[in-house]
Short mmCIF file of C-alpha atoms in Angstrom, two decimals:
data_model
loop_
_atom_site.label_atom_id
_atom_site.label_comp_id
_atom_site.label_asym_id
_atom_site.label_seq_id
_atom_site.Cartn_x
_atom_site.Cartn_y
_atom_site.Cartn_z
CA UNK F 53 83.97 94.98 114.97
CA UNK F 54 85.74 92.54 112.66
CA UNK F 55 84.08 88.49 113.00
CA UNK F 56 84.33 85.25 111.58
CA UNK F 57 82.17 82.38 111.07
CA UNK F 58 82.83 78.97 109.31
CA UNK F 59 80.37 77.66 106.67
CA UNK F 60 80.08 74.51 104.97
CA UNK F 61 78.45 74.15 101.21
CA UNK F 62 78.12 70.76 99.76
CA UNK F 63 79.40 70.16 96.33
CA UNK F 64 77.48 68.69 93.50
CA UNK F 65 79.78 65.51 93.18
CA UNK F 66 83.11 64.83 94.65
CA UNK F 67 86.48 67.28 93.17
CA UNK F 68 89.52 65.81 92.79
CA UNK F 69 93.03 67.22 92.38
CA UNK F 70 96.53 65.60 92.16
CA UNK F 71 96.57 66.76 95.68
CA UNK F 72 92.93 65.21 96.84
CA UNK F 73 89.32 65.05 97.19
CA UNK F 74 86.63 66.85 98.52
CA UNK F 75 82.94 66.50 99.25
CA UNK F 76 82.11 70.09 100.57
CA UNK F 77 83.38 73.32 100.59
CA UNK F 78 84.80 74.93 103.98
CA UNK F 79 84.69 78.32 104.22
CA UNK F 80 85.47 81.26 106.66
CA UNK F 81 82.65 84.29 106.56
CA UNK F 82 84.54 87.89 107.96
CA UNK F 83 81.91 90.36 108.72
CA UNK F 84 83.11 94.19 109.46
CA UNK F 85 80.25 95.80 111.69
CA UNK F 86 80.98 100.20 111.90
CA UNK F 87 78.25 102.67 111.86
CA UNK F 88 75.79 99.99 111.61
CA UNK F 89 76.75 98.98 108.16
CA UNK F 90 78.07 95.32 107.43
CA UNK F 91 80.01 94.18 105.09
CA UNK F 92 81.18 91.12 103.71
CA UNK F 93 83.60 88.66 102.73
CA UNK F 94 84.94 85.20 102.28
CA UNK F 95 87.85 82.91 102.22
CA UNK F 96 89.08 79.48 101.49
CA UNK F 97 91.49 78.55 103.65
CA UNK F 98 94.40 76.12 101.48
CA UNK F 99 96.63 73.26 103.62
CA UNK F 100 99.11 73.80 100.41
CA UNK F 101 100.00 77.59 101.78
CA UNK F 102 100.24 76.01 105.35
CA UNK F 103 96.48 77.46 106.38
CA UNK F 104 93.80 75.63 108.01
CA UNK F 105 90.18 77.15 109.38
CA UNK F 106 91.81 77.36 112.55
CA UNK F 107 95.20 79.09 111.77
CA UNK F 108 92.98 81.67 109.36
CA UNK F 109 90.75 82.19 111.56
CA UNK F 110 92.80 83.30 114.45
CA UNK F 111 94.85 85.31 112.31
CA UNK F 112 91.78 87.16 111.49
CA UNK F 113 90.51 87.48 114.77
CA UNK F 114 93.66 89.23 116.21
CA UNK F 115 93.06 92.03 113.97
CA UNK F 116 92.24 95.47 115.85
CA UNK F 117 88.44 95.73 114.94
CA UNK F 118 88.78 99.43 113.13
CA UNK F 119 91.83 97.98 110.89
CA UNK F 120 92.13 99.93 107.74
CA UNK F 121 92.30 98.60 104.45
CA UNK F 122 95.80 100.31 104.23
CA UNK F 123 96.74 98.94 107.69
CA UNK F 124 95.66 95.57 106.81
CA UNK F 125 98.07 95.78 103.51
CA UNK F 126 101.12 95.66 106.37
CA UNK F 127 99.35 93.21 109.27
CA UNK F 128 99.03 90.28 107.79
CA UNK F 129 100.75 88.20 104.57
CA UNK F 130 99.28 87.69 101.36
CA UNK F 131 96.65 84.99 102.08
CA UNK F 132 93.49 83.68 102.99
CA UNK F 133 92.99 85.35 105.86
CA UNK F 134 93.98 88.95 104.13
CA UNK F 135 91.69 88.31 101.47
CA UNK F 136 88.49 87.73 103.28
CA UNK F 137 88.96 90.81 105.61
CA UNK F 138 90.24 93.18 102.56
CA UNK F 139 86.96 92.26 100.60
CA UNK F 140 84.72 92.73 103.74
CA UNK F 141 86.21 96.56 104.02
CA UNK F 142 85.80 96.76 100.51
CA UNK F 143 82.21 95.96 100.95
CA UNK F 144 81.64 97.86 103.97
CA UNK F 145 82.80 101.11 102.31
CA UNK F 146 80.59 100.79 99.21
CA UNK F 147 77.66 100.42 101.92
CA UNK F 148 78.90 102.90 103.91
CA UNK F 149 79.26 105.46 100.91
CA UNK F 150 76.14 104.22 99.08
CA UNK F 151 78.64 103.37 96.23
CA UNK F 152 79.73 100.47 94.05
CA UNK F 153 83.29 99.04 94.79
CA UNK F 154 84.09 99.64 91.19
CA UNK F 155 83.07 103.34 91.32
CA UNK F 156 85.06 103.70 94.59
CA UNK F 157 88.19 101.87 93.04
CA UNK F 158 88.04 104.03 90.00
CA UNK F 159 86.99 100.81 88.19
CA UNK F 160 84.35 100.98 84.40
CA UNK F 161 80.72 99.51 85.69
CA UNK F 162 81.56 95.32 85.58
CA UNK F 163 79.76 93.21 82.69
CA UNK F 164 79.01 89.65 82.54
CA UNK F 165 82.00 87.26 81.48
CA UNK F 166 82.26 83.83 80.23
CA UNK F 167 84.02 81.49 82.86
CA UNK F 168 85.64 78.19 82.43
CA UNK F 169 84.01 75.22 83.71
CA UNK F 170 86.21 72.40 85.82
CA UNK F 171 86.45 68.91 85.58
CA UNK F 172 87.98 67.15 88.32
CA UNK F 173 90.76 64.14 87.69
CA UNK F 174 89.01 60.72 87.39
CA UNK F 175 89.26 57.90 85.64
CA UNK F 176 89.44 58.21 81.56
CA UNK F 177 86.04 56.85 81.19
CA UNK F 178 84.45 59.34 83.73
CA UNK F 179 86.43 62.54 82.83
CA UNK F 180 84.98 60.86 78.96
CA UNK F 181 81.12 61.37 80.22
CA UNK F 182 81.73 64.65 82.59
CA UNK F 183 83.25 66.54 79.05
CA UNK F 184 80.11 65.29 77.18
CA UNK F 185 78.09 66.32 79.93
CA UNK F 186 79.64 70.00 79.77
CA UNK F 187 80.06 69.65 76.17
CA UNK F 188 78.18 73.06 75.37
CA UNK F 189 80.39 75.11 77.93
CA UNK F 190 82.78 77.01 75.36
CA UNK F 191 85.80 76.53 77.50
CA UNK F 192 86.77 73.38 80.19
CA UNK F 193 89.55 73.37 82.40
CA UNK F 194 91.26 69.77 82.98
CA UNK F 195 92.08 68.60 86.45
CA UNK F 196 95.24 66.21 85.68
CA UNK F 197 98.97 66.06 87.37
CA UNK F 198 99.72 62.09 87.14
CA UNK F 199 102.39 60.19 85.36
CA UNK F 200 99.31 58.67 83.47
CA UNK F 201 97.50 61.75 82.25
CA UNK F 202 97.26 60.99 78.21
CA UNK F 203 94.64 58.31 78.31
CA UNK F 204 92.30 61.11 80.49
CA UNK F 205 92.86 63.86 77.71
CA UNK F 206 92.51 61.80 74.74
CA UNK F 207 89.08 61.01 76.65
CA UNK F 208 88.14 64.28 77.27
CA UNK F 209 88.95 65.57 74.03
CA UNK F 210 86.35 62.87 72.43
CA UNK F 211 83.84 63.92 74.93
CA UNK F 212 84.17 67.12 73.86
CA UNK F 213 85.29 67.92 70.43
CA UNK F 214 84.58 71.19 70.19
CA UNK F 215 85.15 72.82 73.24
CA UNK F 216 88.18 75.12 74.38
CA UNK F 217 90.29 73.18 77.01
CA UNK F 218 93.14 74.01 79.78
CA UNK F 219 94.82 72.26 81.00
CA UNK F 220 95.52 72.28 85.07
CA UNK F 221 98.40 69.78 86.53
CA UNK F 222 98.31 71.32 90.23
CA UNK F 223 102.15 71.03 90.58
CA UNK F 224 101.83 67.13 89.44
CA UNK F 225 104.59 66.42 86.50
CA UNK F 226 108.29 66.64 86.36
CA UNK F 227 109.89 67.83 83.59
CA UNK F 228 110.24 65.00 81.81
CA UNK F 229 106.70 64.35 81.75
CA UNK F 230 105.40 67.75 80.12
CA UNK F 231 108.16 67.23 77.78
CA UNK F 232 106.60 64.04 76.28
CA UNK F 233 103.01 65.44 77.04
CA UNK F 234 103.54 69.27 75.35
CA UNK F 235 102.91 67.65 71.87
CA UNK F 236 100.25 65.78 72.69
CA UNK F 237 98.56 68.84 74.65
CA UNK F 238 99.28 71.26 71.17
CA UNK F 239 97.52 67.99 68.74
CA UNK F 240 94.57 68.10 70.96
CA UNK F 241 93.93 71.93 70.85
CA UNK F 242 94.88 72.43 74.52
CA UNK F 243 95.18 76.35 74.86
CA UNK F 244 97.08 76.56 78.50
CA UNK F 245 98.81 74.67 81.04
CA UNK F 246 98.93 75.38 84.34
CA UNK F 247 101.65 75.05 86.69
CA UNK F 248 103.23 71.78 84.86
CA UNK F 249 105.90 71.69 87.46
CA UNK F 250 106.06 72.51 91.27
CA UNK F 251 106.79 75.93 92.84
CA UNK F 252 110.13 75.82 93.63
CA UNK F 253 111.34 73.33 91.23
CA UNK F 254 109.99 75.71 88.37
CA UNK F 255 113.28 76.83 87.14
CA UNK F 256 113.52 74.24 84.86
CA UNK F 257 110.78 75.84 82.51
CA UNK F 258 113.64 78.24 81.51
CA UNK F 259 115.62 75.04 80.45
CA UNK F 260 112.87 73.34 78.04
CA UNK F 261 110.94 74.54 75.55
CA UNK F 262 107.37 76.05 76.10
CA UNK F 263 105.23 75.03 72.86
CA UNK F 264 101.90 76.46 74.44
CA UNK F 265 101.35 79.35 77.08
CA UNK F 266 102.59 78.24 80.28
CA UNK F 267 100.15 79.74 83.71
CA UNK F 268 102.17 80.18 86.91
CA UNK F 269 99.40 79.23 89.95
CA UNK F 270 101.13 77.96 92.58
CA UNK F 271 104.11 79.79 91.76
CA UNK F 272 102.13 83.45 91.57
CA UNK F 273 100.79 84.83 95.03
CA UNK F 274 101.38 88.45 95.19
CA UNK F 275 103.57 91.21 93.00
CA UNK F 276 106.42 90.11 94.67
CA UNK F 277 106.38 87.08 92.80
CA UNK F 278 106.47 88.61 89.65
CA UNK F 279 110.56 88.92 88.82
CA UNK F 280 110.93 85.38 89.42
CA UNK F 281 108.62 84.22 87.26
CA UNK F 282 109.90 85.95 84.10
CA UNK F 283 111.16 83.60 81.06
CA UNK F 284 109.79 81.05 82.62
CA UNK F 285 106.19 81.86 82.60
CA UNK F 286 103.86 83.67 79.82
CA UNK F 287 100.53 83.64 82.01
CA UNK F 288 99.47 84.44 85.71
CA UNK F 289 96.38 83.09 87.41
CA UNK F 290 95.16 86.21 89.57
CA UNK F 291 93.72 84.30 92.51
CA UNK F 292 92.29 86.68 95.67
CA UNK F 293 92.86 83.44 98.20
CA UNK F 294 96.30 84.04 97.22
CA UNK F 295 96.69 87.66 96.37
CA UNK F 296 95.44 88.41 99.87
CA UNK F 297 92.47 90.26 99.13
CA UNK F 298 90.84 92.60 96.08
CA UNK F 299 93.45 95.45 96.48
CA UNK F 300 96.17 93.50 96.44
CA UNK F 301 94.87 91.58 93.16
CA UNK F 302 93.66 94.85 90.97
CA UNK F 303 97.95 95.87 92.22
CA UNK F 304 99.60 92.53 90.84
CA UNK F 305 96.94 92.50 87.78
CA UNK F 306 98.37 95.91 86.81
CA UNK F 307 101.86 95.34 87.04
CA UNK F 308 101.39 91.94 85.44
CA UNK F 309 100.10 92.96 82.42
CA UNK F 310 103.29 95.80 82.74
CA UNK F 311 105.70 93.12 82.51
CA UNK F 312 104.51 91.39 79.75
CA UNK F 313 102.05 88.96 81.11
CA UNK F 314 99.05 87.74 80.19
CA UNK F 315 96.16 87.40 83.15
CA UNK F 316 93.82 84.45 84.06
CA UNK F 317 91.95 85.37 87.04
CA UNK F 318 91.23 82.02 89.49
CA UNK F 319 89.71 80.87 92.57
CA UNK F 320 89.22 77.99 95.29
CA UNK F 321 86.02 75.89 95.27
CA UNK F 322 83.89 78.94 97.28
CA UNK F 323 80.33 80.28 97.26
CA UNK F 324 79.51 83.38 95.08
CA UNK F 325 80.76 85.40 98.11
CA UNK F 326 84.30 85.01 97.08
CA UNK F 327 83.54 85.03 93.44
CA UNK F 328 81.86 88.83 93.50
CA UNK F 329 85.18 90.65 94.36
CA UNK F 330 86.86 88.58 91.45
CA UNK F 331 84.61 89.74 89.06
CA UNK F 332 86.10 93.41 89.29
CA UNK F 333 89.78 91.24 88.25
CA UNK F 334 88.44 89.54 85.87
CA UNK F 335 87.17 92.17 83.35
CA UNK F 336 88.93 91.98 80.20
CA UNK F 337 91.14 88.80 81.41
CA UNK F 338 91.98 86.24 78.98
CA UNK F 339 90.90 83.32 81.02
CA UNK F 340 88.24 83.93 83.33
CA UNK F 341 87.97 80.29 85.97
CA UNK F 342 85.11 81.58 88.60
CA UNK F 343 83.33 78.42 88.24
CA UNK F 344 82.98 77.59 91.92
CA UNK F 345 79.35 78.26 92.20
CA UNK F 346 78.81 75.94 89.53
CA UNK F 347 80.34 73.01 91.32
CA UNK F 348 78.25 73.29 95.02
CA UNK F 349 74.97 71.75 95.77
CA UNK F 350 74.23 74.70 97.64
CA UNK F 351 75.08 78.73 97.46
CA UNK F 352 74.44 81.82 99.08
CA UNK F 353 71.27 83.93 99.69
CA UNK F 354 71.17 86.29 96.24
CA UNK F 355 74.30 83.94 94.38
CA UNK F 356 75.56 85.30 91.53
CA UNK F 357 73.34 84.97 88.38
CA UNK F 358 74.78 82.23 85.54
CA UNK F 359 73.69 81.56 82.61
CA UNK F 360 75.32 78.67 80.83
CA UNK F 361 78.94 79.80 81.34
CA UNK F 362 78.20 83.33 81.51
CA UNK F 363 78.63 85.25 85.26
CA UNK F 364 77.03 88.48 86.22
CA UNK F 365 78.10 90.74 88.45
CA UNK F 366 77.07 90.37 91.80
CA UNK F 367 73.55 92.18 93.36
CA UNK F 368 74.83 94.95 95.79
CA UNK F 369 73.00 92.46 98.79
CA UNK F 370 75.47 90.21 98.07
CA UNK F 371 78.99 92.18 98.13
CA UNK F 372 79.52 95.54 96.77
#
């Protein structure tokens, strides 16, 4: 039996994107019932990919209820909905077999990593106190993606001197504006920009130069997207909302780092549910972002364990 619930968490101040703001976190909860075992797993649903809780959710509920993680690979898209019934299976089997998912996906034992932390777009002055605030953190990703994002860096950067920043536009600039900005991102020790340009109008990055590493987000979803993004990309952000599920991501990971690329792994604003799965991508990555625990007012039973910026791998009562 395959089921889906909605849950709300509240976030720990409002998070803002190019594209919006939020309050709370909304969240579909797939539960895979066989045998008398449970498992797990969760989803974001994400109006940019044309899903809402509704559309996900029905999706998911269409399923037959003894799908196959191989069957699901060819019933539905890459996607929300894929992803949170593809982790559930995952987690059913390790109950089922009384194994890990890592053992069971031929995967080394999971350590802790270090993740970035977010800040979302605001006004100079605030983004100014939120990177003092989160000074310590060794790495902060930058919500920007306006035609008036160099007052907001310059801020950030004196609000944090030390710290490693990214740099995240959410599809926001043209191509003229990451031309004048790509200096100005390389004098203030910016390591990564992600997806300066929108999907579909991304050609252009083959056209103008590329001073700093340049992450394809919107513009990576699945394997298949992998040819187009060559010379015009050097990094992929690895995101299971996207990917449509764990089995999907440890596939595009692979042939990723085959074709050159390097890997940040990603996620939506979710509860430690959707960040356990992740944690198996994100060994080894170059940029781990699983911060979304860190940004709600409110988590799971047994969340993932932080410390500072550090994640552990999720307690088997959680997911796998």
């Amino acid at each position: 039996m395959i089921s889906v619930t909605r849950d709300t968490f509240r976030l720990a101040q409002a998070f803002t994107i190019s594209r919006g703001s939020r309050t709370e976190a909304q969240v579909l909860t797939v539960r895979v019932t066989r045998e008398g075992v449970t498992g797990r797993g969760e989803c974001v649903p994400y109006a940019r990919y044309g899903e809402t809780l509704d559309s996900v959710a029905e999706a998911i509920e269409a399923l037959p209820g003894d799908i196959t993680r191989e069957g699901l690979q060819e019933a539905l898209p890459a996607g929300a909905a894929r992803n949170a019934v593809d982790c559930a299976l995952w987690d059913w089997e390790a109950k089922r077999a009384g194994r890990p998912v890592h053992a069971l996906a031929g995967l080394p034992t999971p350590g802790p990593v270090t993740t970035a932390y977010t800040l979302s777009l605001d006004t100079p002055e605030a983004m100014r106190a939120a990177a003092a605030g989160q000074g310590h953190r060794p790495l902060l990703k930058i919500k920007l993606g306006t035609p008036d994002d160099m007052p907001r860096l310059e801020a950030v950067r004196e609000g944090a001197p030390a710290t490693r920043i990214i740099v995240d536009a959410n599809e926001g600039w043209t191509a003229e504006v990451y031309t004048d900005l790509a200096p100005h991102l390389l004098r203030l020790g910016v390591q990564v920009v992600e997806q300066p340009l929108p999907a579909g109008q991304d050609d252009l990055l083959r056209e103008i130069a590329r001073p700093l590493p340049v992450c394809a987000d919107e513009s990576c979803h699945d394997r298949a997207s992998l040819p187009d993004l060559v010379g015009k990309y050097d990094m992929v952000n690895i995101k299971l909302d996207k990917t449509g599920g764990l089995t999907e991501a440890l596939a595009l990971r692979a042939e990723a780092e085959a074709m050159g690329f390097r890997v940040m792994v990603g996620c939506m604003v979710g509860s430690s549910l959707a960040m356990a799965p992740a944690m198996l991508v994100a060994q080894g990555a170059e940029i781990v972002d699983l911060d979304g625990p860190l940004l709600l007012a409110e988590d799971r039973e047994t969340p993932l364990r932080f410390e500072g910026s550090v994640i552990y791998p999720a307690n088997p009562s959680l997911w796998g």
